[in-house]
CSV table of C-alpha atoms in Angstrom, one decimal:
chain,number,residue,atom,x,y,z
A,1,UNK,CA,-12.6,-33.4,-19.7
A,2,UNK,CA,-14.1,-30.2,-18.4
A,3,UNK,CA,-11.7,-27.9,-16.5
A,4,UNK,CA,-12.8,-25.0,-14.3
A,5,UNK,CA,-10.8,-22.3,-12.7
A,6,UNK,CA,-12.7,-20.5,-9.9
A,7,UNK,CA,-12.1,-16.8,-9.5
A,8,UNK,CA,-12.6,-14.7,-6.4
A,9,UNK,CA,-15.9,-12.8,-6.6
A,10,UNK,CA,-17.5,-15.3,-9.0
A,11,UNK,CA,-21.1,-16.0,-8.0
A,12,UNK,CA,-24.3,-17.4,-9.5
A,13,UNK,CA,-26.1,-14.1,-9.1
A,14,UNK,CA,-23.4,-12.1,-10.9
A,15,UNK,CA,-23.3,-14.8,-13.7
A,16,UNK,CA,-27.0,-14.6,-14.1
A,17,UNK,CA,-27.0,-10.8,-14.3
A,18,UNK,CA,-24.0,-10.5,-16.7
A,19,UNK,CA,-25.1,-13.3,-19.1
A,20,UNK,CA,-28.8,-12.3,-19.1
A,21,UNK,CA,-27.9,-8.7,-20.0
A,22,UNK,CA,-25.5,-9.8,-22.7
A,23,UNK,CA,-28.1,-12.2,-24.1
A,24,UNK,CA,-30.7,-9.4,-24.1
A,25,UNK,CA,-28.4,-7.2,-26.2
A,26,UNK,CA,-27.7,-10.0,-28.8
A,27,UNK,CA,-31.4,-11.0,-29.0
A,28,UNK,CA,-32.6,-7.4,-29.2
A,29,UNK,CA,-30.4,-6.7,-32.3
A,30,UNK,CA,-32.3,-9.4,-34.3
A,31,UNK,CA,-35.4,-7.3,-34.5
A,32,UNK,CA,-34.6,-3.8,-33.1
A,33,UNK,CA,-33.6,-2.6,-36.5
A,34,UNK,CA,-36.9,-3.5,-38.2
A,35,UNK,CA,-38.9,-0.5,-37.2
A,36,UNK,CA,-36.0,1.8,-37.9
A,37,UNK,CA,-35.6,0.7,-41.6
A,38,UNK,CA,-37.7,3.5,-43.1
A,39,UNK,CA,-35.7,6.1,-41.2
A,40,UNK,CA,-32.4,4.5,-42.1
A,41,UNK,CA,-33.5,4.5,-45.8
A,42,UNK,CA,-34.5,8.1,-45.6
A,43,UNK,CA,-31.3,9.2,-43.9
A,44,UNK,CA,-28.7,7.0,-45.6
A,45,UNK,CA,-30.5,6.1,-48.8
A,46,UNK,CA,-30.1,2.7,-50.4
A,47,UNK,CA,-32.3,0.3,-52.3
A,48,UNK,CA,-34.3,-2.6,-51.0
A,49,UNK,CA,-31.3,-4.9,-51.2
A,50,UNK,CA,-29.4,-2.6,-48.9
A,51,UNK,CA,-32.1,-2.7,-46.3
A,52,UNK,CA,-32.2,-6.5,-46.6
A,53,UNK,CA,-28.4,-6.6,-45.9
A,54,UNK,CA,-28.8,-4.3,-42.9
A,55,UNK,CA,-30.8,-7.1,-41.3
A,56,UNK,CA,-29.2,-10.2,-42.9
A,57,UNK,CA,-25.6,-9.1,-42.4
A,58,UNK,CA,-26.1,-9.6,-38.7
A,59,UNK,CA,-28.2,-12.8,-38.8
A,60,UNK,CA,-26.0,-14.5,-41.4
A,61,UNK,CA,-22.7,-13.9,-39.6
A,62,UNK,CA,-24.3,-14.8,-36.3
A,63,UNK,CA,-25.6,-18.1,-37.8
A,64,UNK,CA,-22.5,-19.4,-39.5
A,65,UNK,CA,-20.0,-18.5,-36.8
A,66,UNK,CA,-22.2,-19.4,-33.7
A,67,UNK,CA,-20.9,-23.0,-33.3
A,68,UNK,CA,-17.4,-22.0,-34.2
A,69,UNK,CA,-17.4,-19.3,-31.6
A,70,UNK,CA,-18.7,-21.7,-28.9
A,71,UNK,CA,-15.8,-24.1,-29.8
A,72,UNK,CA,-13.2,-21.4,-29.5
A,73,UNK,CA,-14.5,-20.6,-26.0
A,74,UNK,CA,-14.4,-24.2,-25.0
A,75,UNK,CA,-10.8,-24.6,-26.2
A,76,UNK,CA,-9.3,-21.2,-25.2
A,77,UNK,CA,-11.4,-20.2,-22.3
A,78,UNK,CA,-15.1,-19.3,-22.2
A,79,UNK,CA,-14.8,-16.2,-20.0
A,80,UNK,CA,-11.9,-14.9,-22.2
A,81,UNK,CA,-13.8,-15.5,-25.5
A,82,UNK,CA,-17.0,-14.1,-24.0
A,83,UNK,CA,-15.2,-10.9,-23.1
A,84,UNK,CA,-13.7,-10.8,-26.6
A,85,UNK,CA,-17.1,-11.3,-28.3
A,86,UNK,CA,-18.7,-8.7,-26.0
A,87,UNK,CA,-15.9,-6.2,-26.9
A,88,UNK,CA,-16.4,-6.8,-30.6
A,89,UNK,CA,-20.2,-6.5,-30.4
A,90,UNK,CA,-19.9,-3.2,-28.4
A,91,UNK,CA,-17.4,-1.7,-30.8
A,92,UNK,CA,-19.4,-2.7,-33.8
A,93,UNK,CA,-22.5,-1.1,-32.3
A,94,UNK,CA,-20.7,2.2,-32.0
A,95,UNK,CA,-19.4,1.8,-35.6
A,96,UNK,CA,-23.0,1.2,-36.8
A,97,UNK,CA,-24.2,4.3,-34.9
A,98,UNK,CA,-21.5,6.4,-36.6
A,99,UNK,CA,-21.9,4.9,-40.0
A,100,UNK,CA,-21.8,7.7,-42.7
A,101,UNK,CA,-23.5,5.5,-45.3
A,102,UNK,CA,-25.5,2.4,-45.9
A,103,UNK,CA,-22.4,0.3,-46.9
A,104,UNK,CA,-20.6,1.2,-43.6
A,105,UNK,CA,-23.7,0.3,-41.7
A,106,UNK,CA,-24.0,-3.1,-43.3
A,107,UNK,CA,-20.3,-3.8,-42.6
A,108,UNK,CA,-20.8,-2.8,-38.9
A,109,UNK,CA,-23.8,-5.0,-38.7
A,110,UNK,CA,-21.8,-8.0,-40.0
A,111,UNK,CA,-19.1,-7.4,-37.4
A,112,UNK,CA,-21.9,-7.1,-34.7
A,113,UNK,CA,-22.9,-10.6,-35.8
A,114,UNK,CA,-19.4,-11.9,-35.3
A,115,UNK,CA,-19.3,-10.6,-31.8
A,116,UNK,CA,-22.7,-12.0,-31.0
A,117,UNK,CA,-21.7,-15.4,-32.4
A,118,UNK,CA,-18.8,-15.6,-30.0
A,119,UNK,CA,-20.7,-14.1,-27.0
A,120,UNK,CA,-24.2,-15.6,-27.2
A,121,UNK,CA,-23.5,-19.3,-27.0
A,122,UNK,CA,-21.0,-18.9,-24.2
A,123,UNK,CA,-23.6,-17.1,-22.0
A,124,UNK,CA,-25.5,-20.3,-21.4
A,125,UNK,CA,-22.3,-22.3,-20.8
A,126,UNK,CA,-20.9,-19.7,-18.3
A,127,UNK,CA,-24.3,-19.5,-16.5
A,128,UNK,CA,-24.7,-23.3,-16.3
A,129,UNK,CA,-21.2,-23.6,-14.8
A,130,UNK,CA,-21.8,-20.9,-12.2
A,131,UNK,CA,-25.2,-22.0,-10.9
A,132,UNK,CA,-25.6,-25.0,-8.6
A,133,UNK,CA,-27.6,-27.8,-10.2
A,134,UNK,CA,-30.5,-27.3,-7.7
A,135,UNK,CA,-31.0,-23.8,-8.9
A,136,UNK,CA,-30.1,-24.2,-12.5
A,137,UNK,CA,-33.6,-24.6,-13.8
A,138,UNK,CA,-34.8,-21.3,-12.3
A,139,UNK,CA,-31.7,-19.5,-13.5
A,140,UNK,CA,-32.1,-20.7,-17.1
A,141,UNK,CA,-35.8,-19.8,-16.9
A,142,UNK,CA,-34.9,-16.2,-16.0
A,143,UNK,CA,-32.3,-16.1,-18.7
A,144,UNK,CA,-34.9,-17.4,-21.3
A,145,UNK,CA,-37.5,-14.8,-20.1
A,146,UNK,CA,-35.0,-12.0,-20.5
A,147,UNK,CA,-34.0,-13.0,-24.0
A,148,UNK,CA,-37.7,-13.5,-24.8
A,149,UNK,CA,-38.4,-10.0,-23.6
A,150,UNK,CA,-35.7,-8.7,-26.0
A,151,UNK,CA,-37.4,-10.4,-29.0
A,152,UNK,CA,-40.9,-9.1,-27.9
A,153,UNK,CA,-39.8,-5.5,-27.2
A,154,UNK,CA,-37.3,-5.2,-30.2
A,155,UNK,CA,-39.7,-3.5,-32.6
A,156,UNK,CA,-41.1,-1.2,-29.9
A,157,UNK,CA,-37.7,-0.2,-28.5
A,158,UNK,CA,-36.4,0.4,-32.0
A,159,UNK,CA,-39.4,2.4,-33.0
A,160,UNK,CA,-39.4,4.5,-29.8
A,161,UNK,CA,-35.6,5.4,-30.0
A,162,UNK,CA,-36.0,6.1,-33.7
A,163,UNK,CA,-38.9,8.4,-33.3
A,164,UNK,CA,-37.9,10.3,-30.1
A,165,UNK,CA,-34.1,10.5,-30.6
A,166,UNK,CA,-32.7,9.0,-33.8
A,167,UNK,CA,-32.2,5.6,-35.4
A,168,UNK,CA,-28.6,5.7,-34.4
A,169,UNK,CA,-29.6,5.2,-30.8
A,170,UNK,CA,-30.8,1.6,-31.5
A,171,UNK,CA,-27.0,0.9,-31.7
A,172,UNK,CA,-25.7,3.5,-29.2
A,173,UNK,CA,-27.9,1.7,-26.6
A,174,UNK,CA,-25.5,-1.2,-26.6
A,175,UNK,CA,-22.4,0.8,-26.0
A,176,UNK,CA,-22.7,1.9,-22.3
A,177,UNK,CA,-24.2,-1.5,-21.4
A,178,UNK,CA,-21.3,-3.3,-23.1
A,179,UNK,CA,-18.7,-1.1,-21.5
A,180,UNK,CA,-20.3,-1.7,-18.0
A,181,UNK,CA,-20.4,-5.5,-18.6
A,182,UNK,CA,-16.7,-5.9,-19.7
A,183,UNK,CA,-15.1,-5.2,-16.3
A,184,UNK,CA,-17.8,-7.1,-14.5
A,185,UNK,CA,-17.3,-10.2,-16.7
A,186,UNK,CA,-13.6,-10.0,-16.1
A,187,UNK,CA,-14.0,-9.8,-12.3
A,188,UNK,CA,-17.1,-11.8,-11.6
A,189,UNK,CA,-17.2,-14.7,-14.1
A,190,UNK,CA,-15.2,-17.9,-13.5
A,191,UNK,CA,-13.0,-19.3,-16.3
A,192,UNK,CA,-13.7,-22.7,-17.7
A,193,UNK,CA,-12.4,-24.9,-20.6
A,194,UNK,CA,-13.3,-28.0,-22.6
A,195,UNK,CA,-9.9,-28.7,-24.2
A,196,UNK,CA,-11.3,-31.4,-26.5
A,197,UNK,CA,-13.8,-29.1,-28.2
A,198,UNK,CA,-14.2,-29.5,-32.0
A,199,UNK,CA,-12.8,-26.5,-34.0
A,200,UNK,CA,-13.9,-27.2,-37.5
A,201,UNK,CA,-12.3,-24.5,-39.7
A,202,UNK,CA,-13.0,-26.2,-43.1
A,203,UNK,CA,-16.7,-26.7,-42.1
A,204,UNK,CA,-17.0,-23.1,-41.0
A,205,UNK,CA,-15.5,-21.8,-44.3
A,206,UNK,CA,-17.7,-24.1,-46.4
A,207,UNK,CA,-21.0,-23.2,-44.8
A,208,UNK,CA,-20.1,-19.5,-44.6
A,209,UNK,CA,-19.2,-19.3,-48.3
A,210,UNK,CA,-22.2,-21.3,-49.3
A,211,UNK,CA,-24.8,-19.3,-47.4
A,212,UNK,CA,-23.3,-16.0,-48.4
A,213,UNK,CA,-23.4,-17.0,-52.1
A,214,UNK,CA,-27.1,-18.0,-52.0
A,215,UNK,CA,-28.2,-15.0,-49.8
A,216,UNK,CA,-26.2,-12.6,-52.0
A,217,UNK,CA,-27.9,-14.0,-55.2
A,218,UNK,CA,-31.4,-13.8,-53.6
A,219,UNK,CA,-30.9,-10.3,-52.3
A,220,UNK,CA,-29.4,-8.8,-55.5
A,221,UNK,CA,-31.1,-11.0,-58.1
A,222,UNK,CA,-33.9,-8.5,-59.0
A,223,UNK,CA,-31.5,-5.5,-59.2
A,224,UNK,CA,-28.7,-7.3,-61.1
A,225,UNK,CA,-30.8,-9.6,-63.2
A,226,UNK,CA,-31.4,-13.3,-62.4
A,227,UNK,CA,-29.3,-14.5,-65.4
A,228,UNK,CA,-26.4,-12.1,-64.7
A,229,UNK,CA,-23.0,-13.7,-64.0
A,230,UNK,CA,-22.6,-12.6,-60.4
A,231,UNK,CA,-26.1,-13.9,-59.5
A,232,UNK,CA,-25.7,-17.3,-61.3
A,233,UNK,CA,-22.2,-17.6,-59.8
A,234,UNK,CA,-23.6,-17.0,-56.3
A,235,UNK,CA,-26.4,-19.6,-56.7
A,236,UNK,CA,-24.2,-22.2,-58.3
A,237,UNK,CA,-21.1,-21.8,-56.1
A,238,UNK,CA,-23.1,-21.4,-53.0
A,239,UNK,CA,-25.0,-24.6,-53.7
A,240,UNK,CA,-21.8,-26.5,-54.4
A,241,UNK,CA,-20.2,-25.2,-51.2
A,242,UNK,CA,-23.2,-26.3,-49.1
A,243,UNK,CA,-23.2,-29.7,-50.7
A,244,UNK,CA,-19.5,-29.9,-49.8
A,245,UNK,CA,-20.4,-28.9,-46.2
A,246,UNK,CA,-22.9,-31.8,-46.1
A,247,UNK,CA,-20.3,-34.2,-47.4
A,248,UNK,CA,-17.8,-32.8,-44.9
A,249,UNK,CA,-20.4,-33.5,-42.1
A,250,UNK,CA,-20.8,-37.1,-43.3
A,251,UNK,CA,-17.1,-38.0,-43.7
A,252,UNK,CA,-15.0,-35.8,-41.4
A,253,UNK,CA,-13.9,-37.2,-38.1
A,254,UNK,CA,-15.0,-34.2,-36.0
A,255,UNK,CA,-17.3,-32.0,-38.0
A,256,UNK,CA,-19.0,-28.9,-36.5
A,257,UNK,CA,-22.4,-30.5,-37.5
A,258,UNK,CA,-22.4,-34.3,-37.8
A,259,UNK,CA,-24.9,-35.1,-40.5
A,260,UNK,CA,-25.8,-38.4,-38.9
A,261,UNK,CA,-27.8,-36.5,-36.3
A,262,UNK,CA,-30.4,-35.7,-39.1
A,263,UNK,CA,-31.1,-39.5,-39.3
A,264,UNK,CA,-33.1,-39.0,-36.1
A,265,UNK,CA,-36.7,-38.1,-37.1
A,266,UNK,CA,-37.1,-35.8,-34.1
A,267,UNK,CA,-33.8,-33.9,-34.8
A,268,UNK,CA,-34.6,-33.6,-38.5
A,269,UNK,CA,-38.2,-32.6,-37.9
A,270,UNK,CA,-37.6,-29.9,-35.3
A,271,UNK,CA,-34.7,-28.3,-37.2
A,272,UNK,CA,-36.5,-28.3,-40.6
A,273,UNK,CA,-39.5,-26.7,-38.8
A,274,UNK,CA,-37.3,-24.1,-37.1
A,275,UNK,CA,-35.5,-23.1,-40.3
A,276,UNK,CA,-38.8,-22.7,-42.2
A,277,UNK,CA,-40.6,-21.0,-39.3
A,278,UNK,CA,-37.9,-18.3,-39.0
A,279,UNK,CA,-37.8,-18.0,-42.8
A,280,UNK,CA,-41.5,-17.1,-42.9
A,281,UNK,CA,-41.5,-15.0,-39.7
A,282,UNK,CA,-38.4,-12.9,-40.2
A,283,UNK,CA,-39.2,-12.1,-43.8
A,284,UNK,CA,-42.7,-11.1,-42.9
A,285,UNK,CA,-41.6,-8.8,-40.1
A,286,UNK,CA,-39.1,-7.2,-42.4
A,287,UNK,CA,-41.9,-6.1,-44.8
A,288,UNK,CA,-44.7,-5.6,-42.3
A,289,UNK,CA,-42.7,-3.2,-40.1
A,290,UNK,CA,-42.2,-1.0,-43.2
A,291,UNK,CA,-45.8,-1.4,-44.3
A,292,UNK,CA,-47.1,-0.1,-41.0
A,293,UNK,CA,-45.0,3.1,-41.4
A,294,UNK,CA,-44.7,3.7,-45.1
A,295,UNK,CA,-48.3,2.7,-46.1
A,296,UNK,CA,-50.4,2.6,-42.9
A,297,UNK,CA,-48.9,5.9,-41.8
A,298,UNK,CA,-47.9,5.0,-38.2
A,299,UNK,CA,-45.0,6.5,-36.5
A,300,UNK,CA,-42.1,4.2,-35.5
A,301,UNK,CA,-43.3,4.0,-31.9
A,302,UNK,CA,-46.9,3.3,-33.0
A,303,UNK,CA,-45.7,0.6,-35.4
A,304,UNK,CA,-43.7,-1.1,-32.6
A,305,UNK,CA,-46.7,-1.0,-30.3
A,306,UNK,CA,-49.0,-2.5,-33.0
A,307,UNK,CA,-46.6,-5.4,-33.5
A,308,UNK,CA,-46.7,-6.3,-29.8
A,309,UNK,CA,-49.7,-8.7,-30.1
A,310,UNK,CA,-47.4,-10.8,-32.4
A,311,UNK,CA,-43.9,-10.4,-30.9
A,312,UNK,CA,-45.1,-10.1,-27.3
A,313,UNK,CA,-47.6,-12.9,-27.1
A,314,UNK,CA,-45.0,-15.5,-26.2
A,315,UNK,CA,-44.5,-13.8,-22.8
A,316,UNK,CA,-48.1,-14.6,-22.0
A,317,UNK,CA,-48.8,-17.9,-23.7
A,318,UNK,CA,-45.4,-19.6,-23.2
A,319,UNK,CA,-46.1,-20.9,-19.7
A,320,UNK,CA,-49.4,-22.5,-20.9
A,321,UNK,CA,-47.5,-23.9,-23.9
A,322,UNK,CA,-44.9,-25.4,-21.6
A,323,UNK,CA,-47.6,-27.0,-19.4
A,324,UNK,CA,-49.3,-28.5,-22.5
A,325,UNK,CA,-46.0,-29.8,-23.8
A,326,UNK,CA,-45.3,-31.6,-20.5
A,327,UNK,CA,-48.8,-33.2,-20.5
A,328,UNK,CA,-49.2,-34.2,-24.2
A,329,UNK,CA,-45.7,-34.0,-25.6
A,330,UNK,CA,-43.9,-31.5,-27.8
A,331,UNK,CA,-45.1,-32.6,-31.3
A,332,UNK,CA,-48.7,-31.6,-31.1
A,333,UNK,CA,-47.9,-28.2,-29.4
A,334,UNK,CA,-45.2,-27.3,-31.9
A,335,UNK,CA,-47.2,-28.4,-35.0
A,336,UNK,CA,-50.3,-26.5,-33.7
A,337,UNK,CA,-48.3,-23.4,-33.0
A,338,UNK,CA,-46.8,-23.4,-36.5
A,339,UNK,CA,-50.2,-24.0,-38.1
A,340,UNK,CA,-51.6,-21.0,-36.2
A,341,UNK,CA,-48.6,-18.9,-37.2
A,342,UNK,CA,-49.2,-19.8,-40.9
A,343,UNK,CA,-52.9,-18.9,-40.5
A,344,UNK,CA,-52.0,-15.6,-39.0
A,345,UNK,CA,-49.8,-14.7,-41.9
A,346,UNK,CA,-52.4,-15.8,-44.4
A,347,UNK,CA,-55.0,-13.6,-42.6
A,348,UNK,CA,-52.7,-10.7,-42.9
A,349,UNK,CA,-52.2,-11.3,-46.6
A,350,UNK,CA,-55.9,-11.5,-47.2
A,351,UNK,CA,-56.7,-8.1,-45.6
A,352,UNK,CA,-53.6,-6.1,-46.5
A,353,UNK,CA,-54.4,-3.0,-48.6
A,354,UNK,CA,-53.3,0.7,-48.4
A,355,UNK,CA,-56.3,1.7,-46.3
A,356,UNK,CA,-56.5,-1.4,-44.0
A,357,UNK,CA,-57.6,-0.7,-40.4
A,358,UNK,CA,-55.7,-1.9,-37.4
A,359,UNK,CA,-58.8,-3.9,-36.3
A,360,UNK,CA,-58.6,-5.9,-39.5
A,361,UNK,CA,-54.9,-6.6,-38.9
A,362,UNK,CA,-55.3,-7.7,-35.2
A,363,UNK,CA,-56.6,-11.3,-35.8
A,364,UNK,CA,-53.6,-12.1,-37.8
A,365,UNK,CA,-51.2,-10.6,-35.3
A,366,UNK,CA,-52.8,-12.4,-32.3
A,367,UNK,CA,-53.0,-15.8,-34.0
A,368,UNK,CA,-49.4,-15.4,-35.2
A,369,UNK,CA,-48.3,-14.5,-31.7
A,370,UNK,CA,-50.1,-17.4,-30.1
A,371,UNK,CA,-48.6,-19.7,-32.7
A,372,UNK,CA,-45.1,-18.3,-32.1
A,373,UNK,CA,-45.4,-19.0,-28.3
A,374,UNK,CA,-46.7,-22.6,-28.9
A,375,UNK,CA,-43.6,-23.2,-31.0
A,376,UNK,CA,-41.0,-21.6,-28.8
A,377,UNK,CA,-41.9,-23.1,-25.5
A,378,UNK,CA,-41.4,-26.8,-26.3
A,379,UNK,CA,-38.8,-26.4,-29.1
A,380,UNK,CA,-35.7,-26.5,-26.9
A,381,UNK,CA,-36.9,-29.6,-25.1
A,382,UNK,CA,-37.6,-31.4,-28.3
A,383,UNK,CA,-34.2,-30.6,-29.7
A,384,UNK,CA,-32.5,-31.8,-26.5
A,385,UNK,CA,-34.4,-35.0,-26.3
A,386,UNK,CA,-33.7,-35.9,-29.9
A,387,UNK,CA,-30.0,-36.7,-29.3
A,388,UNK,CA,-27.8,-38.4,-26.8
A,389,UNK,CA,-26.9,-36.3,-23.7
A,390,UNK,CA,-23.3,-36.0,-24.8
A,391,UNK,CA,-24.5,-34.4,-28.1
A,392,UNK,CA,-26.9,-31.9,-26.6
A,393,UNK,CA,-24.5,-29.0,-26.9
A,394,UNK,CA,-24.0,-29.7,-30.7
A,395,UNK,CA,-27.8,-30.1,-31.1
A,396,UNK,CA,-28.6,-26.8,-29.4
A,397,UNK,CA,-26.0,-25.0,-31.4
A,398,UNK,CA,-27.2,-26.4,-34.6
A,399,UNK,CA,-30.8,-25.5,-33.9
A,400,UNK,CA,-29.9,-21.9,-33.0
A,401,UNK,CA,-27.7,-21.6,-36.1
A,402,UNK,CA,-30.5,-23.0,-38.4
A,403,UNK,CA,-33.0,-20.5,-36.9
A,404,UNK,CA,-30.7,-17.6,-37.8
A,405,UNK,CA,-30.0,-19.0,-41.3
A,406,UNK,CA,-33.8,-19.2,-41.7
A,407,UNK,CA,-34.1,-15.6,-40.7
A,408,UNK,CA,-31.5,-14.5,-43.2
A,409,UNK,CA,-33.0,-16.6,-46.0
A,410,UNK,CA,-36.5,-15.3,-45.1
A,411,UNK,CA,-35.5,-11.6,-45.6
A,412,UNK,CA,-33.8,-12.6,-48.9
A,413,UNK,CA,-36.6,-14.8,-50.3
A,414,UNK,CA,-39.5,-12.6,-49.3
A,415,UNK,CA,-37.5,-9.5,-50.3
A,416,UNK,CA,-37.0,-11.0,-53.7
A,417,UNK,CA,-40.7,-11.7,-54.1
A,418,UNK,CA,-41.5,-8.2,-53.0
A,419,UNK,CA,-39.0,-6.7,-55.5
A,420,UNK,CA,-40.4,-8.8,-58.4
A,421,UNK,CA,-44.1,-7.8,-57.7
A,422,UNK,CA,-43.9,-4.3,-56.2
A,423,UNK,CA,-41.6,-1.6,-54.8
A,424,UNK,CA,-41.4,1.7,-52.9
A,425,UNK,CA,-42.9,3.9,-55.6
A,426,UNK,CA,-46.3,4.1,-54.0
A,427,UNK,CA,-48.6,2.6,-51.3
A,428,UNK,CA,-50.2,0.4,-54.0
A,429,UNK,CA,-46.9,-0.8,-55.3
A,430,UNK,CA,-45.7,-1.6,-51.7
A,431,UNK,CA,-48.9,-3.5,-51.0
A,432,UNK,CA,-48.6,-5.3,-54.4
A,433,UNK,CA,-45.2,-6.6,-53.4
A,434,UNK,CA,-46.0,-7.4,-49.8
A,435,UNK,CA,-49.1,-9.5,-50.3
A,436,UNK,CA,-47.5,-12.3,-52.4
A,437,UNK,CA,-44.5,-12.2,-50.1
A,438,UNK,CA,-46.7,-12.8,-47.1
A,439,UNK,CA,-48.3,-15.8,-48.9
A,440,UNK,CA,-44.9,-17.3,-49.4
A,441,UNK,CA,-44.1,-16.7,-45.7
A,442,UNK,CA,-47.4,-18.4,-44.7
A,443,UNK,CA,-46.6,-21.3,-47.0
A,444,UNK,CA,-43.1,-21.7,-45.5
A,445,UNK,CA,-44.6,-21.8,-42.0
A,446,UNK,CA,-47.3,-24.2,-43.0
A,447,UNK,CA,-44.6,-26.5,-44.4
A,448,UNK,CA,-42.8,-26.1,-41.1
A,449,UNK,CA,-45.9,-27.5,-39.4
A,450,UNK,CA,-45.8,-30.5,-41.6
A,451,UNK,CA,-42.1,-31.0,-40.8
A,452,UNK,CA,-43.0,-30.9,-37.1
A,453,UNK,CA,-45.3,-33.9,-37.6
A,454,UNK,CA,-42.1,-35.9,-38.3
A,455,UNK,CA,-41.3,-35.6,-34.6
A,456,UNK,CA,-42.2,-38.9,-32.9
A,457,UNK,CA,-45.1,-38.7,-30.6
A,458,UNK,CA,-45.2,-39.6,-26.9
A,459,UNK,CA,-45.0,-43.4,-26.5
A,460,UNK,CA,-43.1,-45.9,-24.5
A,461,UNK,CA,-40.4,-47.9,-26.1
A,462,UNK,CA,-39.2,-51.2,-24.5
A,463,UNK,CA,-35.5,-51.6,-23.6
A,464,UNK,CA,-35.2,-54.1,-26.5
A,465,UNK,CA,-36.3,-51.4,-29.0
A,466,UNK,CA,-34.1,-48.6,-27.6
A,467,UNK,CA,-30.3,-48.4,-28.5
A,468,UNK,CA,-28.3,-49.5,-25.5
A,469,UNK,CA,-26.8,-46.6,-23.6
A,470,UNK,CA,-28.7,-43.9,-25.4
A,471,UNK,CA,-32.1,-42.5,-25.3
A,472,UNK,CA,-34.1,-42.3,-28.5
A,473,UNK,CA,-36.3,-39.5,-29.5
A,474,UNK,CA,-39.4,-41.7,-28.9
A,475,UNK,CA,-38.5,-42.4,-25.2
A,476,UNK,CA,-37.1,-39.0,-24.5
A,477,UNK,CA,-40.4,-37.2,-24.0
A,478,UNK,CA,-41.7,-39.9,-21.7
A,479,UNK,CA,-38.5,-39.9,-19.7
A,480,UNK,CA,-38.3,-36.1,-19.8
A,481,UNK,CA,-34.5,-36.0,-19.8
A,482,UNK,CA,-34.4,-32.5,-21.3
A,483,UNK,CA,-35.6,-30.5,-18.4
A,484,UNK,CA,-33.4,-27.5,-19.3
A,485,UNK,CA,-31.7,-26.1,-22.3
A,486,UNK,CA,-28.1,-27.4,-22.7
A,487,UNK,CA,-25.2,-25.0,-23.2
A,488,UNK,CA,-24.5,-24.3,-26.8
A,489,UNK,CA,-21.1,-25.9,-27.8
A,490,UNK,CA,-19.6,-26.9,-31.0
């Protein structure tokens, strides 16, 4: 049973401000580092695999600990754990800014991911608890817009700070904001608990070890040799641990991710599509942000600005996509968006060469941005409507975790393709590695579009067809039960 403890000074407005700013910081750090990568490489050194870990250390720890962090908050106090996560994130940001070498930076980024994994899922839970039901939709809409702005502006903010101050300031930016939020969260947020929350330590260890082994092998395979003992061990042990995680989800009484959920076509389809979409998108952004600076010759700020048609398009198109989703259902909107994203990456791969003009790049950027917006707008509703209301927290957490896993795998997979086909030796070598990687990214997103077609379409199901006491994915879009994102909880 849910338990809440009201605190003096707690209010919906303060909760919206505190959680939105915290969500902005966590979302910003997914992409803010991309346009700073060339400067980090020049300043701290490091090979391709080191740059990959600079991105993936954050996304990987964020992904594997996200549901566990939410469960800790439910059990021991959401406000208390939110503050702890915020403190870890802020301290790790300072450590990243002060990092004397690439290894220290990677370690700090991993700790940042730990803090974000505890902090980020609890933002929605705390906000939902603080806002009256009548105003909850508007509050969640503002929260989503703020985090969407962070994703859109990440490359531009990172590029501007890197060019006009230094790359360290992409991390220093978090410190004063975090220090300001800590006392505000302590004074203005209400404490709440869910004592029966699942805390699945074995499941967390299995998925963490499995994903680390596979990502480690993919990132370091080219440098160490694909048949070397560490790489083979990473692939084999990682695969075995992930298989054990799946078995654990099938047989355990209270797993962090019940595998039975994937028997629902809608749940399987949207989560497979999400993982593949982020695999293609994150891996491509990782390489294209470096191409725009190292090959095309743009400054970090110019590179960030030129990526806005892609990363910023969701802010313009998302309301239209939401309207279309309400009218015709989520499946055609999501599938169309992913198809456009795949076409956009393919167009980029077709025109990319050392002397390519920005005008030639623009169609791919715009199509990719429109596709991203069409995917994002209905995705949360599809996830929520694919499971019973009591399982929406688990479903939301799983979808967010799989997105981050896709991002980490995307950087690793496309980075491995890049390393096998090209390198940093010259503009031609960089292009030779980037083009086949983009084709792989386009293929992954195209496969995501096919997975989205597994989502059941909008049709009415009779009471006799539907399971008693639960809404199926087929009836969910008609009934429109998922009007708002549910809090992420494990």
